[in-house]
Short mmCIF file of C-alpha atoms in Angstrom, two decimals:
data_model
loop_
_atom_site.label_atom_id
_atom_site.label_comp_id
_atom_site.label_asym_id
_atom_site.label_seq_id
_atom_site.Cartn_x
_atom_site.Cartn_y
_atom_site.Cartn_z
CA MET A 12 111.01 -128.01 25.17
CA ILE A 13 109.14 -129.48 22.25
CA ILE A 14 105.82 -128.56 23.89
CA ILE A 15 106.93 -124.95 24.40
CA ASN A 16 108.00 -124.68 20.75
CA LYS A 17 104.65 -126.02 19.63
CA ILE A 18 102.85 -123.48 21.79
CA LYS A 19 104.99 -120.64 20.43
CA LEU A 20 104.40 -121.78 16.86
CA SER A 21 100.69 -122.02 17.53
CA LYS A 22 100.55 -118.48 18.93
CA LEU A 23 102.60 -117.19 16.01
CA PHE A 24 100.25 -118.84 13.53
CA ILE A 25 97.21 -117.36 15.27
CA ALA A 26 98.81 -113.90 15.26
CA ILE A 27 99.63 -114.08 11.55
CA PHE A 28 96.17 -115.42 10.73
CA SER A 29 94.55 -112.59 12.69
CA ILE A 30 96.59 -109.92 10.91
CA VAL A 31 95.81 -111.38 7.48
CA SER A 32 92.11 -111.71 8.33
CA ILE A 33 91.88 -108.10 9.50
CA GLN A 34 93.66 -106.90 6.36
CA LEU A 35 91.36 -108.90 4.13
CA PHE A 36 88.35 -107.53 6.00
CA PHE A 37 89.34 -103.94 5.46
CA ASN A 38 90.35 -104.54 1.84
CA THR A 39 86.97 -106.11 1.14
CA LYS A 40 85.05 -103.47 3.06
CA SER A 41 86.80 -100.60 1.28
CA ALA A 42 85.34 -101.68 -2.04
CA TYR A 43 81.83 -101.11 -0.70
CA ALA A 44 82.29 -98.29 1.78
CA ASP A 45 82.34 -95.29 -0.56
CA THR A 46 78.71 -94.18 -0.42
CA ILE A 47 77.50 -91.25 -2.50
CA PRO A 48 75.33 -88.91 -0.40
CA ASP A 49 74.49 -86.56 -3.28
CA LEU A 50 75.00 -87.55 -6.93
CA ILE A 51 74.24 -84.06 -8.20
CA ALA A 52 76.73 -82.41 -5.88
CA VAL A 53 79.42 -84.90 -6.89
CA TRP A 54 78.87 -84.60 -10.65
CA GLY A 55 77.67 -81.00 -10.82
CA GLY A 56 75.98 -79.55 -13.86
CA SER A 57 72.54 -78.13 -14.51
CA PRO A 58 69.26 -79.94 -15.23
CA ASP A 59 67.79 -80.06 -18.70
CA GLY A 60 64.18 -79.21 -19.43
CA SER A 61 63.03 -82.57 -18.09
CA GLY A 62 64.92 -82.28 -14.81
CA ASN A 63 67.67 -84.70 -15.82
CA TYR A 64 71.42 -84.20 -15.50
CA HIS A 65 74.08 -85.26 -18.01
CA ARG A 66 71.86 -87.45 -20.20
CA GLY A 67 73.90 -89.12 -22.92
CA SER A 68 77.10 -89.30 -20.88
CA VAL A 69 79.20 -92.46 -21.11
CA TYR A 70 80.95 -94.30 -18.29
CA SER A 71 84.25 -92.48 -18.84
CA ASP A 72 82.42 -89.19 -18.16
CA LEU A 73 81.45 -90.24 -14.63
CA PRO A 74 83.34 -88.64 -11.73
CA GLN A 75 85.80 -90.94 -10.00
CA GLU A 76 83.69 -90.93 -6.82
CA ILE A 77 80.85 -92.55 -8.76
CA LYS A 78 83.08 -94.97 -10.64
CA LYS A 79 84.29 -96.32 -7.30
CA VAL A 80 80.89 -97.84 -6.61
CA ILE A 81 79.38 -98.34 -10.07
CA PRO A 82 80.99 -101.11 -12.13
CA GLU A 83 81.40 -100.29 -15.80
CA PRO A 84 78.83 -101.95 -18.08
CA LYS A 85 80.18 -104.31 -20.68
CA LYS A 86 80.46 -103.08 -24.24
CA PHE A 87 77.47 -104.08 -26.32
CA SER A 88 79.57 -106.53 -28.31
CA ALA A 89 80.00 -108.62 -25.14
CA TYR A 90 76.30 -108.89 -24.32
CA ASN A 91 74.01 -111.83 -25.04
CA ARG A 92 72.37 -111.40 -28.44
CA ASN A 93 70.28 -114.56 -28.32
CA ILE A 94 67.39 -113.30 -26.21
CA GLY A 95 63.89 -112.05 -26.91
CA TYR A 96 64.84 -108.41 -27.44
CA PRO A 97 66.20 -106.62 -30.52
CA VAL A 98 69.95 -106.14 -30.23
CA GLY A 99 70.90 -102.61 -29.24
CA GLN A 100 67.48 -101.56 -27.99
CA CYS A 101 66.83 -100.31 -24.46
CA THR A 102 65.11 -103.58 -23.52
CA TRP A 103 68.07 -105.64 -24.69
CA TYR A 104 70.50 -103.46 -22.76
CA VAL A 105 68.59 -103.51 -19.46
CA TRP A 106 68.14 -107.30 -19.58
CA ASN A 107 71.88 -107.73 -20.10
CA ARG A 108 72.92 -105.09 -17.57
CA ALA A 109 70.71 -106.69 -14.92
CA GLN A 110 72.39 -110.03 -15.59
CA GLU A 111 75.72 -108.49 -14.59
CA PHE A 112 74.31 -108.16 -11.05
CA GLY A 113 72.64 -111.58 -11.02
CA ILE A 114 69.25 -109.94 -11.60
CA ASP A 115 66.91 -111.90 -13.83
CA TYR A 116 64.05 -110.56 -15.94
CA ASP A 117 61.87 -112.48 -18.35
CA GLN A 118 63.13 -112.47 -21.93
CA PHE A 119 59.69 -111.40 -23.11
CA GLU A 120 58.78 -108.39 -20.97
CA GLY A 121 57.60 -106.60 -24.09
CA ASN A 122 58.40 -103.05 -25.11
CA GLY A 123 60.15 -100.72 -22.68
CA GLY A 124 56.90 -99.20 -21.41
CA GLU A 125 55.41 -102.64 -20.76
CA TRP A 126 58.01 -104.08 -18.40
CA GLY A 127 56.44 -105.50 -15.27
CA LEU A 128 53.14 -106.17 -17.03
CA ARG A 129 53.90 -108.90 -19.55
CA GLY A 130 56.91 -110.76 -18.22
CA THR A 131 56.63 -113.87 -16.08
CA GLY A 132 57.53 -113.32 -12.43
CA SER A 133 58.22 -109.57 -12.54
CA ASN A 134 56.03 -106.95 -10.90
CA ARG A 135 55.68 -103.20 -10.93
CA THR A 136 56.22 -101.19 -7.77
CA LYS A 137 56.33 -97.55 -6.80
CA THR A 138 58.99 -98.24 -4.19
CA ILE A 139 62.13 -96.37 -5.26
CA THR A 140 64.72 -99.13 -5.48
CA PRO A 141 68.28 -99.27 -6.87
CA ARG A 142 69.63 -102.00 -9.16
CA ILE A 143 66.35 -102.80 -10.88
CA ALA A 144 64.63 -101.80 -14.13
CA LEU A 145 62.69 -98.55 -14.49
CA SER A 146 59.90 -98.59 -17.08
CA THR A 147 58.63 -95.33 -18.53
CA THR A 148 56.42 -93.76 -21.17
CA THR A 149 58.14 -90.39 -20.82
CA PHE A 150 61.73 -89.09 -21.01
CA GLY A 151 61.43 -88.57 -24.75
CA SER A 152 60.21 -92.10 -25.46
CA SER A 153 57.38 -93.14 -27.73
CA ALA A 154 54.02 -93.19 -25.96
CA GLN A 155 53.27 -96.42 -27.81
CA TYR A 156 56.45 -98.33 -27.02
CA GLY A 157 57.91 -96.54 -24.02
CA HIS A 158 61.42 -96.97 -22.68
CA VAL A 159 63.18 -98.96 -19.97
CA MET A 160 66.29 -97.98 -18.01
CA PHE A 161 68.43 -99.51 -15.27
CA VAL A 162 68.68 -97.89 -11.84
CA GLU A 163 72.36 -97.99 -10.93
CA TYR A 164 72.29 -96.04 -7.66
CA ILE A 165 70.01 -93.97 -5.46
CA ASP A 166 71.73 -91.49 -3.16
CA SER A 167 70.68 -90.49 0.33
CA LYS A 168 68.79 -87.48 -1.05
CA GLY A 169 66.69 -89.61 -3.41
CA ASN A 170 68.39 -88.75 -6.72
CA ALA A 171 68.89 -91.68 -9.09
CA LEU A 172 71.80 -92.59 -11.35
CA ILE A 173 70.42 -94.29 -14.46
CA SER A 174 72.02 -96.21 -17.29
CA GLU A 175 70.23 -96.87 -20.57
CA GLY A 176 70.68 -98.26 -24.05
CA ASN A 177 69.72 -96.93 -27.47
CA VAL A 178 70.08 -93.28 -26.45
CA ILE A 179 73.45 -92.39 -27.92
CA GLN A 180 73.96 -95.49 -30.07
CA SER A 181 72.47 -98.90 -30.67
CA TYR A 182 74.46 -101.99 -31.64
CA GLY A 183 76.97 -100.62 -34.09
CA GLY A 184 80.20 -102.40 -33.29
CA SER A 185 82.63 -103.26 -30.55
CA ASN A 186 82.59 -99.75 -29.06
CA SER A 187 78.81 -99.35 -28.78
CA GLN A 188 77.92 -98.69 -25.16
CA ALA A 189 75.39 -97.54 -22.61
CA SER A 190 74.85 -93.98 -21.49
CA PHE A 191 74.18 -92.46 -18.07
CA MET A 192 72.20 -89.66 -16.47
CA ILE A 193 70.94 -88.47 -13.10
CA ILE A 194 67.23 -88.10 -12.45
CA SER A 195 66.58 -85.68 -9.60
CA LYS A 196 64.46 -86.74 -6.64
CA ALA A 197 61.72 -84.26 -7.55
CA THR A 198 61.52 -85.48 -11.16
CA LEU A 199 61.68 -89.10 -10.11
CA GLU A 200 58.94 -88.85 -7.51
CA SER A 201 56.56 -86.74 -9.61
CA ASN A 202 56.79 -89.18 -12.51
CA VAL A 203 56.36 -92.21 -10.25
CA LYS A 204 53.27 -90.68 -8.66
CA SER A 205 51.76 -89.85 -12.04
CA GLY A 206 52.34 -93.39 -13.30
CA LEU A 207 54.84 -92.37 -15.98
CA LEU A 208 57.62 -94.24 -14.18
CA ASN A 209 57.41 -97.69 -12.61
CA PHE A 210 60.14 -99.67 -10.88
CA VAL A 211 60.12 -103.29 -12.01
CA GLU A 212 60.92 -106.03 -9.52
CA PRO A 213 62.83 -108.97 -11.07
CA LYS A 214 61.51 -112.51 -11.03
CA ASN A 215 64.39 -113.72 -8.82
CA LYS A 216 63.95 -110.95 -6.22
CA ALA A 217 63.86 -113.45 -3.34
CA ASP A 218 67.23 -114.90 -4.35
CA ILE A 219 69.16 -111.64 -4.71
CA LYS A 220 71.54 -110.91 -1.87
CA ASP A 221 71.14 -107.37 -0.53
CA TYR A 222 68.09 -106.74 -2.70
CA GLY A 223 67.05 -103.09 -2.52
CA LYS A 224 70.56 -101.88 -1.78
CA ASN A 225 73.12 -99.98 -3.80
CA PRO A 226 76.27 -101.71 -5.09
CA ASP A 227 78.23 -100.23 -2.16
CA GLY A 228 75.86 -101.82 0.34
CA SER A 229 74.00 -98.65 1.32
CA GLY A 230 70.32 -99.41 1.64
CA VAL A 231 67.76 -96.90 0.47
CA GLY A 232 65.19 -99.01 -1.31
CA SER A 233 63.10 -100.17 1.61
CA GLY A 234 62.20 -96.73 2.91
CA ASN A 235 61.51 -94.74 -0.25
CA THR A 236 57.92 -95.33 -1.28
CA THR A 237 56.23 -92.40 -2.93
CA GLU A 238 52.76 -93.90 -2.61
CA GLU A 239 51.19 -97.27 -1.94
CA GLU A 240 51.99 -100.20 -4.18
CA THR A 241 49.82 -100.48 -7.27
CA LYS A 242 48.57 -103.76 -8.66
CA ALA A 243 49.82 -104.72 -12.08
CA SER A 244 46.35 -105.90 -12.97
CA ASP A 245 45.17 -102.28 -13.02
CA ASP A 246 47.49 -101.58 -15.92
CA GLN A 247 47.38 -104.83 -17.81
CA VAL A 248 48.07 -104.46 -21.51
CA GLU A 249 46.70 -106.61 -24.25
CA GLN A 250 48.83 -109.69 -24.76
CA SER A 251 49.51 -108.80 -28.37
CA LYS A 252 52.47 -109.96 -30.39
CA PHE A 253 55.72 -108.33 -29.24
CA VAL A 254 56.75 -105.86 -31.88
CA GLY A 255 60.33 -105.58 -30.71
CA GLU A 256 60.77 -101.85 -30.35
CA ASP A 257 61.48 -99.51 -27.45
#
């Protein structure tokens, strides 16, 4: 009788464990299963003269479908101020935003347009990849200093959701925050091909789980190369003193 009871209890325990495990699996999976096939269709709107959508929007402006997969950036007051970038600038924001995903860039990458050339361990690539930095000398930035943004998501059509600092406000208090926009596939690819945009691989690339994938687990990075990889040595800049501007 005792043996039978033990067997029944064992089966009951296994059944309960299985139900709980299945529930946990689906609860965990649901947080990463909401892929965004078309950012532009979800958010709507019309492109500006540069082919961008909704530039200057804050996180609260994002549609709920996008918020499901893109975690809200911290307010600027919560970011690390003791790094090699001026507080509130685009470089400072991208370094801190990347840290939220466990992505590590050198603290001395230089101005926004120099990322991937000056920092230790980072490299430029023309492979369209989410959750890494995007260095540019266009999008309204200074040709001398450039600008750097963070690629939050790339949809199945090749459009990119970008976040950036020092566009709507720099460090001005507890409510200072990042802004968002969508760069269309056509604009993204044409600027990458012309060399005005460069994706910047972090120095801890090999240690990042699901590198090249969106936050929801959808993988688009590995198959979206607009042209062959370029060597950073072709674009090396003079190792002058960092002036601390975007």
